[in-house]
Amino acid sequence: MTELQLAIWSFPVLLLLVFLRMPIALAMAAVGFGGSYMIYGTALPVLNSLKNLTYGTFSNYSFSIIPLFLLMGQFATLSGMSASLFRAAESFLGHRRGGVAMSAIGACAGFGAICGSSLATAATMGQVALPELRRYGYPGSLATGALAAGGTLGILIPPSVILVIYAILAEQNIEKLFVAALVPGILAALGYIIAISVWMRVSPNAAMVKDRVPWSERLVALGKVWPVLTIFVVVVGGIYIGVFTPTEAAAVGAAGTGIISIASGQMTWARLRQAILATASASAMIYLIILGAGFYNSFLALSQLPQTAAAWVGNSGLSPWVVLSIVLLMYLLFGCVMDSLSMVLLTVPIIYPIMIVLDFGMSAQDFGLWFGILVLIVVEVGLITPPVGLNLFIINGMAKDTPIRETYKGALPFVITDLVRVVILTAFPAITLWLVWLIDSLG
C-alpha cells in the first residue's frame, strides 16, 4: 500500500473508531501514530514526536485565549446574567405570537456575545427559558428546537473559541475574523426569529401569547443587562479598536465578569470552585483534541495527501465555486457524525491549502476570512442535525418528556434557515466582509 493510499484509508478507519465510541482525540492520535509507524517502519520517530509535537503545539501563545474565554462564559453562566438577558428580551418580544421563543433566541445571541461556547449557551439558556416556554404551552418540538438552534449562536457571535482555533490553523487575523462574524451572527438570530414567526403562522394556536409589558418595566429589565453590554463592549470593542490583543481582551473579560459576579452577590466560593473546575475540564478536553488532531495531521502531511489533493484540484478544471460547494456539502455531512471542534481541527489543515490556491476574485486575506465564516456556519449546522447534534441532545436531556424525534423535527426549520444563510453568504461575500473593509478604511 502506498503512502497516499494509506492516508485515504485512514479516514474510514477514523470514522469507524468514532462510531465505536472511542474518544475523538484518542481516535485521531491512534490513527496518526499507526499511519506514521507504517510509513517510517519504526516506532522511534513516532515516539519522538510525542515530545516535539506536544511542545510545538502548546507553546503557541494564542491557545491561552481558550481557557480565558471559557472562564468568562462560566462566570456569566453562574452569575445569573442569562436570566437577565432572557427577561429583557421577553419584555420586548414576549407579547408577539411566538414571542417567548423569539426571546430565547435573542437571549442566546446576547449570551453568546460573552460566552463563546455553543454547548454552554444551549445548556444555560435551556435552564432559563424552557420552563417559561412550557408555561405558555409551546409544543416540545418548537421549544427544544428553538433552544438548540439558539445555542449555536454561542460559537458564531464573537468571541468564539472555534474561530480562534480556525484563525490559528489558517494563520488568519483573530480580530478581523471576529469582525467578519458579527453580521452573519446577527443574520442567524434574525433567521431563527423568522422561522419561529412562520411556524406560528402555520400553527397560530400552538402557544399562548403573553400580555404586553409596560415601557417602564421594559426599561427596568433592560437596565439589568448592563453587565453583559459592558463586557461585550469592553472585550469585543477593545479588540476592534486595537486597545487589547484577543488574549488580553479574554483576560480582561474573564476578570471583569468575575468581578461583576462577585459584586452582584451571585458568586459564592462553591460557584467559584465550580467555574474553575468546569473551565479546567473543558480546556483539557479541547487541548487533548487539538493534540490528537496534531498527530493525525502530521501523518497526513507525511503521506503528502494535502499536497496531492491540492494539485489534483488545481489540475481538475473544476470551477472554484463547484469545489467550494463540494467542500461545504462535505462539512454538512461530517457534521452529522462529528463534533464541531474535531471537524475543524481535522479538516482545515487539509482543505484550506486546497482552497487558498483557487481564484475567487478576492485577496488571500479576504478569502481566509470569508471561508472561515462559511466553515463556522456549516459546522454550526452540525450541532442541530441528527444523529450527533450535540445541542439537540443537551436540550432534549432537559425536556425529558419530549421524544428526541420531536426535537429533531423542531430543529428542521432552523436548519433550513441556516442553509439559506449559507447560500446567501456564499453568493455575496461582501455581506461578510464589508464591516472588515469599513474598519480597515477607518483605521
Short mmCIF file of C-alpha atoms in Angstrom, two decimals, residues 6-356:
data_model
loop_
_atom_site.label_atom_id
_atom_site.label_comp_id
_atom_site.label_asym_id
_atom_site.label_seq_id
_atom_site.Cartn_x
_atom_site.Cartn_y
_atom_site.Cartn_z
CA LEU A 6 -2.65 4.65 3.50
CA ALA A 7 -3.77 8.23 4.15
CA ILE A 8 -7.01 7.75 2.20
CA TRP A 9 -7.88 4.57 4.09
CA SER A 10 -7.19 6.32 7.39
CA PHE A 11 -10.44 8.29 7.07
CA PRO A 12 -12.83 5.32 7.20
CA VAL A 13 -10.72 3.78 9.98
CA LEU A 14 -11.01 7.01 11.97
CA LEU A 15 -14.79 7.17 11.45
CA LEU A 16 -15.10 3.52 12.49
CA LEU A 17 -13.28 4.22 15.75
CA VAL A 18 -15.56 7.20 16.39
CA PHE A 19 -18.65 5.04 15.74
CA LEU A 20 -17.25 2.51 18.22
CA ARG A 21 -17.39 5.33 20.80
CA MET A 22 -13.65 5.86 21.14
CA PRO A 23 -12.99 9.48 22.18
CA ILE A 24 -12.24 11.51 19.06
CA ALA A 25 -8.92 12.78 20.46
CA LEU A 26 -7.66 9.23 21.10
CA ALA A 27 -9.00 8.03 17.76
CA MET A 28 -7.11 10.73 15.83
CA ALA A 29 -3.94 10.13 17.84
CA ALA A 30 -4.15 6.34 17.36
CA VAL A 31 -4.67 6.57 13.59
CA GLY A 32 -1.92 9.19 13.32
CA PHE A 33 0.55 7.07 15.29
CA GLY A 34 -0.37 3.91 13.40
CA GLY A 35 -0.11 5.56 9.98
CA SER A 36 3.21 7.23 10.79
CA TYR A 37 4.60 3.93 12.07
CA MET A 38 3.62 2.18 8.83
CA ILE A 39 5.32 4.89 6.75
CA TYR A 40 8.54 5.03 8.81
CA GLY A 41 8.69 1.31 9.50
CA THR A 42 9.91 2.02 13.04
CA ALA A 43 8.44 3.46 16.21
CA LEU A 44 11.33 5.78 17.10
CA PRO A 45 10.28 8.82 15.00
CA VAL A 46 6.70 8.37 16.17
CA LEU A 47 7.71 8.30 19.84
CA ASN A 48 9.99 11.28 19.32
CA SER A 49 7.03 13.27 18.00
CA LEU A 50 5.35 12.89 21.40
CA LYS A 51 7.80 15.43 22.77
CA ASN A 52 8.32 17.69 19.75
CA LEU A 53 4.73 17.92 18.54
CA THR A 54 3.30 18.39 22.01
CA TYR A 55 5.66 21.25 22.80
CA GLY A 56 5.33 22.76 19.32
CA THR A 57 1.54 22.76 19.60
CA PHE A 58 1.04 24.13 23.08
CA SER A 59 3.87 26.65 23.07
CA ASN A 60 1.61 28.69 20.77
CA TYR A 61 0.68 31.73 22.88
CA SER A 62 -2.64 32.14 21.06
CA PHE A 63 -4.02 28.97 22.65
CA SER A 64 -4.06 30.70 26.04
CA ILE A 65 -7.17 32.56 24.88
CA ILE A 66 -9.28 29.38 25.08
CA PRO A 67 -9.45 28.85 28.88
CA LEU A 68 -9.88 32.59 29.41
CA PHE A 69 -12.96 32.79 27.18
CA LEU A 70 -14.29 29.59 28.73
CA LEU A 71 -13.82 31.04 32.23
CA MET A 72 -15.64 34.20 31.17
CA GLY A 73 -18.53 32.06 29.99
CA GLN A 74 -18.56 30.10 33.25
CA PHE A 75 -18.71 33.28 35.32
CA ALA A 76 -21.52 34.59 33.14
CA THR A 77 -23.41 31.29 33.46
CA LEU A 78 -23.19 31.10 37.25
CA SER A 79 -23.88 34.77 37.94
CA GLY A 80 -27.45 34.92 36.61
CA MET A 81 -26.66 37.04 33.54
CA SER A 82 -28.54 34.56 31.35
CA ALA A 83 -31.78 35.10 33.27
CA SER A 84 -31.45 38.89 32.99
CA LEU A 85 -30.94 38.62 29.24
CA PHE A 86 -33.99 36.43 28.81
CA ARG A 87 -36.20 38.70 30.91
CA ALA A 88 -35.10 41.75 28.95
CA ALA A 89 -35.72 40.07 25.58
CA GLU A 90 -39.06 38.71 26.81
CA SER A 91 -40.23 42.17 27.90
CA PHE A 92 -39.80 43.45 24.34
CA LEU A 93 -40.83 40.37 22.33
CA GLY A 94 -42.98 38.24 24.64
CA HIS A 95 -46.32 39.77 23.60
CA ARG A 96 -45.83 38.74 19.97
CA ARG A 97 -47.04 35.45 18.54
CA GLY A 98 -44.17 33.07 19.31
CA GLY A 99 -42.60 35.86 21.33
CA VAL A 100 -41.28 33.73 24.21
CA ALA A 101 -39.38 31.52 21.76
CA MET A 102 -38.12 34.63 19.97
CA SER A 103 -36.99 35.98 23.34
CA ALA A 104 -34.98 32.80 23.90
CA ILE A 105 -33.21 33.36 20.57
CA GLY A 106 -32.45 36.97 21.48
CA ALA A 107 -31.14 35.95 24.88
CA CYS A 108 -28.96 33.24 23.29
CA ALA A 109 -27.48 35.85 20.96
CA GLY A 110 -26.71 38.15 23.88
CA PHE A 111 -25.25 35.34 25.98
CA GLY A 112 -23.18 34.12 23.03
CA ALA A 113 -21.55 37.55 22.92
CA ILE A 114 -19.89 36.86 26.28
CA CYS A 115 -19.65 33.07 26.24
CA GLY A 116 -18.02 31.74 23.05
CA SER A 117 -19.32 28.19 23.51
CA SER A 118 -22.38 26.73 21.81
CA LEU A 119 -22.87 23.92 24.31
CA ALA A 120 -22.66 26.30 27.28
CA THR A 121 -25.10 28.72 25.64
CA ALA A 122 -27.60 25.95 24.91
CA ALA A 123 -27.35 24.43 28.38
CA THR A 124 -27.57 27.76 30.22
CA MET A 125 -30.41 29.26 28.22
CA GLY A 126 -32.25 25.95 28.28
CA GLN A 127 -32.38 26.09 32.08
CA VAL A 128 -33.70 29.65 31.98
CA ALA A 129 -36.12 29.61 29.02
CA LEU A 130 -37.50 26.06 28.92
CA PRO A 131 -39.78 26.45 31.98
CA GLU A 132 -41.21 29.68 30.55
CA LEU A 133 -41.83 28.06 27.15
CA ARG A 134 -43.64 25.22 28.91
CA ARG A 135 -45.67 27.68 30.95
CA TYR A 136 -47.08 29.28 27.80
CA GLY A 137 -47.88 25.98 26.12
CA TYR A 138 -45.20 25.82 23.45
CA PRO A 139 -45.03 22.35 21.89
CA GLY A 140 -41.97 20.32 22.85
CA SER A 141 -40.70 20.27 19.28
CA LEU A 142 -40.68 24.07 18.93
CA ALA A 143 -39.33 24.71 22.44
CA THR A 144 -36.41 22.29 22.18
CA GLY A 145 -35.70 23.06 18.51
CA ALA A 146 -35.56 26.82 19.14
CA LEU A 147 -33.27 26.48 22.16
CA ALA A 148 -30.94 24.04 20.38
CA ALA A 149 -30.70 26.40 17.40
CA GLY A 150 -30.27 29.45 19.61
CA GLY A 151 -27.37 27.73 21.34
CA THR A 152 -25.41 27.65 18.09
CA LEU A 153 -25.16 31.44 18.29
CA GLY A 154 -22.61 30.89 21.05
CA ILE A 155 -19.90 29.97 18.54
CA LEU A 156 -20.94 32.36 15.77
CA ILE A 157 -21.33 35.68 17.55
CA PRO A 158 -17.87 36.80 18.72
CA PRO A 159 -15.98 35.94 20.80
CA SER A 160 -15.85 32.34 19.58
CA VAL A 161 -13.49 29.53 20.60
CA ILE A 162 -13.93 27.78 17.24
CA LEU A 163 -13.00 30.98 15.38
CA VAL A 164 -9.85 31.29 17.48
CA ILE A 165 -8.81 27.75 16.56
CA TYR A 166 -9.59 28.33 12.87
CA ALA A 167 -7.52 31.52 12.96
CA ILE A 168 -4.55 29.61 14.39
CA LEU A 169 -4.84 26.76 11.89
CA ALA A 170 -5.33 29.00 8.84
CA GLU A 171 -2.96 31.73 10.09
CA GLN A 172 -5.68 34.37 9.97
CA ASN A 173 -6.15 37.55 11.99
CA ILE A 174 -8.36 36.79 15.01
CA GLU A 175 -9.57 40.37 15.33
CA LYS A 176 -10.74 40.52 11.71
CA LEU A 177 -12.43 37.13 12.00
CA PHE A 178 -14.42 38.41 14.97
CA VAL A 179 -15.44 41.45 12.92
CA ALA A 180 -16.42 39.29 9.94
CA ALA A 181 -18.55 37.02 12.15
CA LEU A 182 -20.67 39.82 13.58
CA VAL A 183 -23.05 40.40 10.65
CA PRO A 184 -23.56 36.66 9.86
CA GLY A 185 -24.26 36.13 13.57
CA ILE A 186 -26.96 38.81 13.57
CA LEU A 187 -28.41 37.30 10.37
CA ALA A 188 -28.52 33.91 12.10
CA ALA A 189 -30.53 35.29 15.01
CA LEU A 190 -32.93 37.09 12.64
CA GLY A 191 -33.31 33.93 10.56
CA TYR A 192 -34.26 31.90 13.63
CA ILE A 193 -36.81 34.54 14.68
CA ILE A 194 -38.31 34.45 11.17
CA ALA A 195 -38.52 30.64 11.37
CA ILE A 196 -40.46 30.92 14.64
CA SER A 197 -42.77 33.54 13.11
CA VAL A 198 -43.52 31.27 10.14
CA TRP A 199 -44.11 28.30 12.48
CA MET A 200 -46.63 30.32 14.48
CA ARG A 201 -48.44 31.48 11.34
CA VAL A 202 -48.80 27.87 10.22
CA SER A 203 -49.91 26.82 13.72
CA PRO A 204 -51.39 30.00 15.26
CA ASN A 205 -52.81 28.16 18.27
CA ALA A 206 -49.59 26.35 19.13
CA ALA A 207 -48.87 28.56 22.16
CA MET A 208 -50.33 31.31 24.31
CA VAL A 209 -49.30 34.94 23.93
CA LYS A 210 -48.00 36.95 26.87
CA ASP A 211 -49.53 40.24 27.90
CA ARG A 212 -47.75 43.35 26.67
CA VAL A 213 -45.23 44.65 29.21
CA PRO A 214 -45.37 48.40 30.03
CA TRP A 215 -42.43 50.51 28.88
CA SER A 216 -41.46 51.26 32.45
CA GLU A 217 -40.93 47.54 33.13
CA ARG A 218 -39.12 47.12 29.83
CA LEU A 219 -36.62 49.80 30.76
CA VAL A 220 -36.08 48.23 34.18
CA ALA A 221 -35.43 44.83 32.57
CA LEU A 222 -33.12 46.43 30.01
CA GLY A 223 -31.20 48.14 32.77
CA LYS A 224 -30.40 44.78 34.35
CA VAL A 225 -28.41 43.60 31.31
CA TRP A 226 -25.79 46.33 31.62
CA PRO A 227 -23.12 43.82 32.78
CA VAL A 228 -23.47 41.88 29.53
CA LEU A 229 -23.34 45.03 27.41
CA THR A 230 -20.35 46.31 29.36
CA ILE A 231 -18.38 43.09 28.99
CA PHE A 232 -19.20 42.84 25.28
CA VAL A 233 -18.24 46.46 24.57
CA VAL A 234 -15.01 46.21 26.57
CA VAL A 235 -13.90 42.85 25.18
CA VAL A 236 -15.04 42.91 21.57
CA GLY A 237 -14.87 46.69 21.21
CA GLY A 238 -11.40 46.70 22.74
CA ILE A 239 -10.27 44.13 20.18
CA TYR A 240 -11.83 46.01 17.26
CA ILE A 241 -10.20 49.36 18.06
CA GLY A 242 -6.86 47.84 18.99
CA VAL A 243 -6.82 48.54 22.73
CA PHE A 244 -6.36 44.84 23.52
CA THR A 245 -4.97 41.84 21.76
CA PRO A 246 -7.50 38.97 21.72
CA THR A 247 -5.68 37.24 24.58
CA GLU A 248 -5.58 40.41 26.66
CA ALA A 249 -9.27 41.02 25.92
CA ALA A 250 -10.11 37.49 27.05
CA ALA A 251 -8.23 38.05 30.32
CA VAL A 252 -9.96 41.42 30.89
CA GLY A 253 -13.34 39.83 30.06
CA ALA A 254 -12.82 36.93 32.45
CA ALA A 255 -11.68 39.25 35.25
CA GLY A 256 -14.49 41.74 34.59
CA THR A 257 -17.17 39.06 34.50
CA GLY A 258 -15.83 37.59 37.72
CA ILE A 259 -15.83 40.98 39.46
CA ILE A 260 -19.40 41.71 38.33
CA SER A 261 -20.49 38.27 39.54
CA ILE A 262 -18.95 38.88 42.97
CA ALA A 263 -20.41 42.38 43.19
CA SER A 264 -23.89 41.07 42.37
CA GLY A 265 -23.68 38.59 45.23
CA GLN A 266 -24.17 35.62 42.92
CA MET A 267 -20.61 34.27 43.07
CA THR A 268 -20.09 32.12 46.16
CA TRP A 269 -16.94 30.15 46.93
CA ALA A 270 -18.71 26.99 45.82
CA ARG A 271 -19.66 28.55 42.48
CA LEU A 272 -16.16 29.95 42.00
CA ARG A 273 -14.73 26.47 42.52
CA GLN A 274 -17.34 25.06 40.12
CA ALA A 275 -16.43 27.64 37.46
CA ILE A 276 -12.71 26.94 37.73
CA LEU A 277 -13.16 23.15 37.64
CA ALA A 278 -15.55 23.35 34.66
CA THR A 279 -13.12 25.62 32.79
CA ALA A 280 -10.20 23.29 33.52
CA SER A 281 -12.19 20.25 32.40
CA ALA A 282 -13.38 21.86 29.15
CA SER A 283 -9.92 23.27 28.40
CA ALA A 284 -8.30 19.88 28.95
CA MET A 285 -10.79 18.25 26.60
CA ILE A 286 -10.15 20.87 23.90
CA TYR A 287 -6.37 20.67 24.26
CA LEU A 288 -6.45 16.88 24.06
CA ILE A 289 -8.48 17.08 20.84
CA ILE A 290 -6.03 19.65 19.47
CA LEU A 291 -3.12 17.34 20.29
CA GLY A 292 -4.83 14.29 18.75
CA ALA A 293 -5.56 16.29 15.59
CA GLY A 294 -1.92 17.39 15.53
CA PHE A 295 -0.71 13.78 15.47
CA TYR A 296 -3.19 12.85 12.76
CA ASN A 297 -2.43 15.87 10.60
CA SER A 298 1.30 15.19 10.93
CA PHE A 299 0.68 11.73 9.49
CA LEU A 300 -1.34 13.21 6.61
CA ALA A 301 1.42 15.72 5.87
CA LEU A 302 3.94 12.86 5.88
CA SER A 303 1.80 10.98 3.36
CA GLN A 304 1.67 14.07 1.06
CA LEU A 305 -2.13 13.81 0.89
CA PRO A 306 -2.84 17.57 1.26
CA GLN A 307 -0.29 18.48 -1.42
CA THR A 308 -1.55 15.76 -3.76
CA ALA A 309 -5.17 16.79 -3.25
CA ALA A 310 -4.33 20.47 -3.87
CA ALA A 311 -2.52 19.59 -7.09
CA TRP A 312 -5.38 17.38 -8.25
CA VAL A 313 -7.99 20.06 -7.63
CA GLY A 314 -5.82 22.65 -9.39
CA ASN A 315 -5.50 20.44 -12.47
CA SER A 316 -9.06 19.13 -12.49
CA GLY A 317 -10.54 22.08 -14.35
CA LEU A 318 -13.40 22.33 -11.84
CA SER A 319 -14.77 25.78 -11.15
CA PRO A 320 -13.67 27.19 -7.77
CA TRP A 321 -17.35 27.61 -6.89
CA VAL A 322 -18.03 23.94 -7.61
CA VAL A 323 -15.12 22.95 -5.37
CA LEU A 324 -16.40 25.26 -2.63
CA SER A 325 -19.89 23.77 -2.90
CA ILE A 326 -18.47 20.25 -2.57
CA VAL A 327 -16.42 21.26 0.48
CA LEU A 328 -19.40 22.89 2.20
CA LEU A 329 -21.56 19.84 1.47
CA MET A 330 -18.83 17.65 2.94
CA TYR A 331 -18.85 19.74 6.11
CA LEU A 332 -22.63 19.39 6.38
CA LEU A 333 -22.35 15.61 6.08
CA PHE A 334 -19.44 15.39 8.54
CA GLY A 335 -21.45 17.50 10.96
CA CYS A 336 -23.98 14.68 11.23
CA VAL A 337 -21.39 12.37 12.82
CA MET A 338 -18.65 14.57 14.34
CA ASP A 339 -18.48 17.42 16.82
CA SER A 340 -17.58 20.88 15.54
CA LEU A 341 -14.17 21.24 17.18
CA SER A 342 -12.88 17.90 15.93
CA MET A 343 -14.19 18.63 12.45
CA VAL A 344 -12.39 21.98 12.23
CA LEU A 345 -9.13 20.57 13.60
CA LEU A 346 -9.27 17.57 11.29
CA THR A 347 -10.23 19.25 8.03
CA VAL A 348 -8.88 22.81 7.94
CA PRO A 349 -5.19 21.81 7.66
CA ILE A 350 -6.12 19.64 4.66
CA ILE A 351 -8.78 21.70 2.94
CA TYR A 352 -7.53 25.24 3.45
CA PRO A 353 -4.33 24.77 1.36
CA ILE A 354 -6.53 23.41 -1.43
CA MET A 355 -8.98 26.29 -1.33
CA ILE A 356 -6.49 29.13 -0.98
#
